[in-house]
Coordinates of N, CA and C in Angstrom, one line a residue:
X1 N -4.4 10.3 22.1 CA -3.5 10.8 21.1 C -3.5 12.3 20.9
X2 N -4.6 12.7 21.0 CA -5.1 14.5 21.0 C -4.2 14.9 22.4
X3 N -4.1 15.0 23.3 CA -2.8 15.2 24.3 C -1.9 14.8 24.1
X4 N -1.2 13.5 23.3 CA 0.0 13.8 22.9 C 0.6 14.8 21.8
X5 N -0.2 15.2 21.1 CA 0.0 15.6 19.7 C -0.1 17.5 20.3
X6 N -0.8 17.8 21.3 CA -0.7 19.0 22.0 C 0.1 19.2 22.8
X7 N 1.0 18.4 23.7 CA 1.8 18.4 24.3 C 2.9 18.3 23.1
X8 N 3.0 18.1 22.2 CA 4.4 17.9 21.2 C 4.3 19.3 20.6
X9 N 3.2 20.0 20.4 CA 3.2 21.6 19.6 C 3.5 22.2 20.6
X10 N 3.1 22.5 21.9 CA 3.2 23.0 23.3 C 5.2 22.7 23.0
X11 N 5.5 22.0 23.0 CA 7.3 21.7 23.9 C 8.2 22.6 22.3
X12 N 7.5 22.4 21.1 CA 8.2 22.9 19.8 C 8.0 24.4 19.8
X13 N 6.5 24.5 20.5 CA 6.9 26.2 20.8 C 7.6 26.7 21.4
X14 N 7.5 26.3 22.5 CA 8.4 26.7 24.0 C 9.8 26.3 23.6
X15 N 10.4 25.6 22.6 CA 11.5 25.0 22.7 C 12.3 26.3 21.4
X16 N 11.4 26.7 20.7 CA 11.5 27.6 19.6 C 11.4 29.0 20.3
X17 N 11.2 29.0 21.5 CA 11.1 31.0 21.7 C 12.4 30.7 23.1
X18 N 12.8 29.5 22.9 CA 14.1 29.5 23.9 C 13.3 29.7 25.6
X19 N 12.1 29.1 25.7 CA 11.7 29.1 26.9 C 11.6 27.5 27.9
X20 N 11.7 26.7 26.9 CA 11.5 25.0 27.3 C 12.7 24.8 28.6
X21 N 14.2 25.1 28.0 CA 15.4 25.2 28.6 C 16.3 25.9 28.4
X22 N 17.5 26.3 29.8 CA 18.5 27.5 29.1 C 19.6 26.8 28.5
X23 N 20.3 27.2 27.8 CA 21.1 26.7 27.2 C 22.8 26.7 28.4
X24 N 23.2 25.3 28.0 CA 24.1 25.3 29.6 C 25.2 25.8 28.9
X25 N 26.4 26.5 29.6 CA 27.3 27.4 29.5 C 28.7 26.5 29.6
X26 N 29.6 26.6 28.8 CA 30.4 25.8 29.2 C 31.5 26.5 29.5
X27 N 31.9 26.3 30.8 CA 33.0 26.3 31.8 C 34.5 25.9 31.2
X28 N 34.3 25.2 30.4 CA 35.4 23.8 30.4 C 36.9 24.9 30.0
X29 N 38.1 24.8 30.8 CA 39.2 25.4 30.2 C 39.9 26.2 31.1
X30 N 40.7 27.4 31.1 CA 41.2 28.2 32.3 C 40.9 29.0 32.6
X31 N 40.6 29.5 33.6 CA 40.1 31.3 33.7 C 41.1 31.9 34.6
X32 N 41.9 32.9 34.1 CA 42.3 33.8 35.0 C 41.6 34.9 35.4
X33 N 42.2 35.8 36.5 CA 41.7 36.8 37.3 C 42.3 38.1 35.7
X34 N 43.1 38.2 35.2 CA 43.6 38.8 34.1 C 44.0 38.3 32.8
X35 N 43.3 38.5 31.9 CA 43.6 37.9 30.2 C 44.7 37.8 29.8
X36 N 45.2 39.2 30.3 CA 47.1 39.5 29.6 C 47.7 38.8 30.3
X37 N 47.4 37.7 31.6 CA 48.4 36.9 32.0 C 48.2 35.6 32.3
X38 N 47.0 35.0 31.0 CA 47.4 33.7 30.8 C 48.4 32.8 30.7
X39 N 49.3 33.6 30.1 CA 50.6 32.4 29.6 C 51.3 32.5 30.8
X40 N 51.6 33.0 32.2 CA 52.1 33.3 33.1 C 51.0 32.4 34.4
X41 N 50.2 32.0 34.0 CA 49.4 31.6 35.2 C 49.2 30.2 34.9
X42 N 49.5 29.9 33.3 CA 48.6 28.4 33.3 C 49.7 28.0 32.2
X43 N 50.3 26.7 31.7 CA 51.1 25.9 31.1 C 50.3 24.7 31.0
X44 N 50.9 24.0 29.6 CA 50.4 23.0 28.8 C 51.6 21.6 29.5
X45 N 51.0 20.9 29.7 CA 51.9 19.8 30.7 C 51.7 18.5 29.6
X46 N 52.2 17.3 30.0 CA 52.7 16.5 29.4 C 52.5 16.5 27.6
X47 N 52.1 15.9 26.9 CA 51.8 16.0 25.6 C 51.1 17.6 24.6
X48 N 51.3 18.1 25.6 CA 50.2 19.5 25.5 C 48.6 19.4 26.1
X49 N 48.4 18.1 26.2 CA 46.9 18.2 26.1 C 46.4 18.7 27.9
X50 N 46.8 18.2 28.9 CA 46.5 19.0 30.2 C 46.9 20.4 30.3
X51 N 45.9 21.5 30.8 CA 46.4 22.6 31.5 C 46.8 22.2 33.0
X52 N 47.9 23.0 33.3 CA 48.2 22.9 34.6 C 48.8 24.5 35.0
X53 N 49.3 25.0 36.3 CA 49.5 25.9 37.0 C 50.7 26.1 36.8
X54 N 51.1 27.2 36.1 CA 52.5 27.7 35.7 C 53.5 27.8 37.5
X55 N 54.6 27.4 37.3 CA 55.1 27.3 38.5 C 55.4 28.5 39.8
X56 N 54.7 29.8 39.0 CA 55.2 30.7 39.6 C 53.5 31.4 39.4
X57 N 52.7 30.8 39.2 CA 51.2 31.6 38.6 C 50.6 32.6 39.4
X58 N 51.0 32.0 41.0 CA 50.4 33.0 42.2 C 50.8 34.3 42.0
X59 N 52.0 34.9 41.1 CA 52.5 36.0 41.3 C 52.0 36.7 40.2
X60 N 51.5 36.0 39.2 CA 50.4 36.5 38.5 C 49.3 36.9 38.0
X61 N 48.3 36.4 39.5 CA 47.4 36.1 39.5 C 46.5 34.8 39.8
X62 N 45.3 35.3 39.7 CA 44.6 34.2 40.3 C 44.1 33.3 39.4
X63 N 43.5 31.8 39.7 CA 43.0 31.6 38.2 C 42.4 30.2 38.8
X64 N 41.6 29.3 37.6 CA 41.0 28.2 38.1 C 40.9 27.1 36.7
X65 N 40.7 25.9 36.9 CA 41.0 25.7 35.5 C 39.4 24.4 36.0
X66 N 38.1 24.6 35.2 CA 37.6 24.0 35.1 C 37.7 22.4 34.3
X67 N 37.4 21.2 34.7 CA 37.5 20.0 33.7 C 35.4 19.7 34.0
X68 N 34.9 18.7 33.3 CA 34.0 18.1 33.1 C 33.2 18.0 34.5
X69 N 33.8 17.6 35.8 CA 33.3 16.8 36.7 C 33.7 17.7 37.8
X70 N 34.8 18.6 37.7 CA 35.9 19.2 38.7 C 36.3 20.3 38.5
X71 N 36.7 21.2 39.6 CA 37.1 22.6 39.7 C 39.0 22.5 40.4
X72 N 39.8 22.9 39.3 CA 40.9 23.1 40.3 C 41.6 24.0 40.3
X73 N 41.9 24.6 41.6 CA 42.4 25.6 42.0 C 44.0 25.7 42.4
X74 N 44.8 26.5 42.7 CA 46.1 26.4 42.8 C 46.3 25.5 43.8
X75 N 45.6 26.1 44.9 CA 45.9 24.9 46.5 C 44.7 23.9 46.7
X76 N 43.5 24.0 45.9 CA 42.3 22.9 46.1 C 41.9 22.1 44.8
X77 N 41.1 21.2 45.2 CA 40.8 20.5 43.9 C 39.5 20.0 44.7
X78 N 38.2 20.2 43.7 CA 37.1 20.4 44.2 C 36.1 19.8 43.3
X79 N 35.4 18.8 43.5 CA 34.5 17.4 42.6 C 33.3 18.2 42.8
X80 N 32.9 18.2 41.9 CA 31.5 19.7 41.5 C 30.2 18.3 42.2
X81 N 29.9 18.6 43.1 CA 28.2 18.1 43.5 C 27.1 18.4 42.7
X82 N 26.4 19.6 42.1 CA 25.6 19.9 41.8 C 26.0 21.0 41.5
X83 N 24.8 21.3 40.0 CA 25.3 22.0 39.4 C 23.9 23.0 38.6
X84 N 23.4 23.9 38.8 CA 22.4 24.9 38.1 C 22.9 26.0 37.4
X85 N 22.0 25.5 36.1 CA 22.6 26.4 35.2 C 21.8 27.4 34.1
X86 N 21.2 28.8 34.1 CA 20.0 28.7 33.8 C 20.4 29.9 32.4
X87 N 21.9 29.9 32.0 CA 21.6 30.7 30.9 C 23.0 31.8 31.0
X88 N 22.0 32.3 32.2 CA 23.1 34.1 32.2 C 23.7 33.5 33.9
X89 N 23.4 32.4 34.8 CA 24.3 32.4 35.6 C 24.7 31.0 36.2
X90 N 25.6 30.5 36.9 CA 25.8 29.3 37.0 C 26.2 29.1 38.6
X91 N 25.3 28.0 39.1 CA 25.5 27.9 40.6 C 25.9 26.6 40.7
X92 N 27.3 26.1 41.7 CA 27.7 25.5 41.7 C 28.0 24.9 43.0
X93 N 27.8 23.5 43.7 CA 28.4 23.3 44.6 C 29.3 21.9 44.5
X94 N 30.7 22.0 45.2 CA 31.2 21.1 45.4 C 32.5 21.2 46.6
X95 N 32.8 19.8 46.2 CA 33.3 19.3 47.7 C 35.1 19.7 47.3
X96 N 35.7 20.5 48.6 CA 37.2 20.7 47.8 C 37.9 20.3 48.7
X97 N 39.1 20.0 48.7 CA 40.0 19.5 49.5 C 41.4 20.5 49.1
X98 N 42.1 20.5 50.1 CA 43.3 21.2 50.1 C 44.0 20.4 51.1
X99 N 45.1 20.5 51.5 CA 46.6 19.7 52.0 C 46.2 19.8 53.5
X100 N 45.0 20.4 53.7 CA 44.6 20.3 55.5 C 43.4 20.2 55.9
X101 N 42.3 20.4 54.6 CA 41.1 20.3 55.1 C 39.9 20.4 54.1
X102 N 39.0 19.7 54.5 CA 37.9 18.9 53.5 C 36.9 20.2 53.8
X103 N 35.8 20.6 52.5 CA 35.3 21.4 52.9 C 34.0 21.9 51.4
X104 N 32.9 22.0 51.9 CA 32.1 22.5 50.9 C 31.6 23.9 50.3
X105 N 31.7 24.2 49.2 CA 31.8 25.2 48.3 C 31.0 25.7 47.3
X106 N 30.3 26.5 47.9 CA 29.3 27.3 46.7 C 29.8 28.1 46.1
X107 N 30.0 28.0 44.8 CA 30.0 29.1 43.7 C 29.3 29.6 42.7
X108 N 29.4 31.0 42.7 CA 27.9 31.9 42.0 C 28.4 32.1 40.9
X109 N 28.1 31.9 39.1 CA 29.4 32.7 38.6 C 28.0 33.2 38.1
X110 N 28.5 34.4 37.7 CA 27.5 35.5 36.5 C 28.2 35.5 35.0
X111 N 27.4 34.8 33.8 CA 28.1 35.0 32.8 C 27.6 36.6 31.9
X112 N 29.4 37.0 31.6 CA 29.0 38.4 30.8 C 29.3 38.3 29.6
X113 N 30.1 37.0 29.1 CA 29.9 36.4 27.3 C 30.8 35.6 27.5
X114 N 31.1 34.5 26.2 CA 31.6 33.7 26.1 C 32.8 33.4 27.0
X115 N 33.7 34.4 26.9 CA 35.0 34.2 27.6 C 35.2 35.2 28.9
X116 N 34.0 35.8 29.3 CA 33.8 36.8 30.7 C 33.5 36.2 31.8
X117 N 33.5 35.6 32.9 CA 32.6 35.6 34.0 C 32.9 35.9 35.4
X118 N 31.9 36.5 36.1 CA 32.0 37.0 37.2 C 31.9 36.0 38.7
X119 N 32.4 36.0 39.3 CA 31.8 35.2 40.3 C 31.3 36.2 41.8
X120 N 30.6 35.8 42.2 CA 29.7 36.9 42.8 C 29.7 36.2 44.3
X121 N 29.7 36.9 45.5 CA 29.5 36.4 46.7 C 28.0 36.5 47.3
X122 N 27.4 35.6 47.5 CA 25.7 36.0 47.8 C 26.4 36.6 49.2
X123 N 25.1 37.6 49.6 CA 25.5 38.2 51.1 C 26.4 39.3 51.0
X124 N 27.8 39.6 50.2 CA 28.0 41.3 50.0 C 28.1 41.6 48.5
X125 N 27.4 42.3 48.8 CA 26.7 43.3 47.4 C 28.5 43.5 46.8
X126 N 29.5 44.4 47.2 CA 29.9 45.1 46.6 C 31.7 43.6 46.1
X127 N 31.3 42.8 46.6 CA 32.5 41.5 46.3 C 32.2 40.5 45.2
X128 N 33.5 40.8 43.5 CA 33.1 39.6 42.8 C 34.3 40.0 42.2
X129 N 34.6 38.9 42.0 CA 36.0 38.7 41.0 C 35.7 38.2 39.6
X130 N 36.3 39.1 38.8 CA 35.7 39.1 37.3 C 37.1 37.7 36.4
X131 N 37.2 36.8 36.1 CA 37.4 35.8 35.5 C 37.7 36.0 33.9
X132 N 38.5 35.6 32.9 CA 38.7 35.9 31.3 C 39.1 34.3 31.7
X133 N 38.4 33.8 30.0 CA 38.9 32.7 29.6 C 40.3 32.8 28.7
X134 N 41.3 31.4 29.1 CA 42.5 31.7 28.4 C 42.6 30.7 27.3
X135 N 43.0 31.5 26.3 CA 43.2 30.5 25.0 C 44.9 29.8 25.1
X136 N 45.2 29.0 25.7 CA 46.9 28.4 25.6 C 46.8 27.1 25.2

């Protein structure tokens, strides 16, 4: 009982100085490559409640619209495998498919606040595309 009762002050500390776990980041919504052209890249489809890819979005930019399980992109759509998440960055792998070919996908994102994130290419230093979350 003396080890449980130490191991329960031990997890309330650690849990209290934010060292137990990081707190997970939520993704969930649209991100463009540019803020000022969310309404140009992403549209509200049947009822309002799905985001979908405005018909002309490519000329606006780039953009991705995370859901729960899934990443989708203009030409892919990609079922998240595995997922680490430790706070300030989020590593992702999943499986994407496009109209010609099956294929697996790591993504690094770096978060810089709520509605910021970066995604980063391991291997060249000077390549990342910076992401805004869109409110539509």
């Amino acid at each position: 009982m003396r080890t449980f009762r130490k191991a329960v002050v031990a997890a309330t500390i650690l849990a209290g100085t934010g060292l137990a776990q990081a707190r997970a980041v939520d993704l969930t919504g649209a991100w463009a490559t540019n803020a000022h052209e969310c309404k140009n890249v992403f549209v509200r489809s049947g009822k309002g409640k799905e985001i979908t890819f405005a018909p002309t979005s490519e000329v606006h930019g780039g953009g991705f619209i995370v859901e729960p399980n899934r990443l989708v992109g203009r030409f892919a759509k990609c079922a998240i495998k595995a997922r680490k998440d430790d706070g300030e960055s989020v590593n992702i792998v999943a499986g994407c498919a496009t109209d010609v070919m099956l294929s697996s996908v790591q993504f690094e994102l770096k978060v810089v606040d709520a509605n910021t994130i970066t995604r980063v290419f391991p291997g060249m230093e000077d390549m990342e595309v910076h992401y805004y979350r869109c409110q539509i």
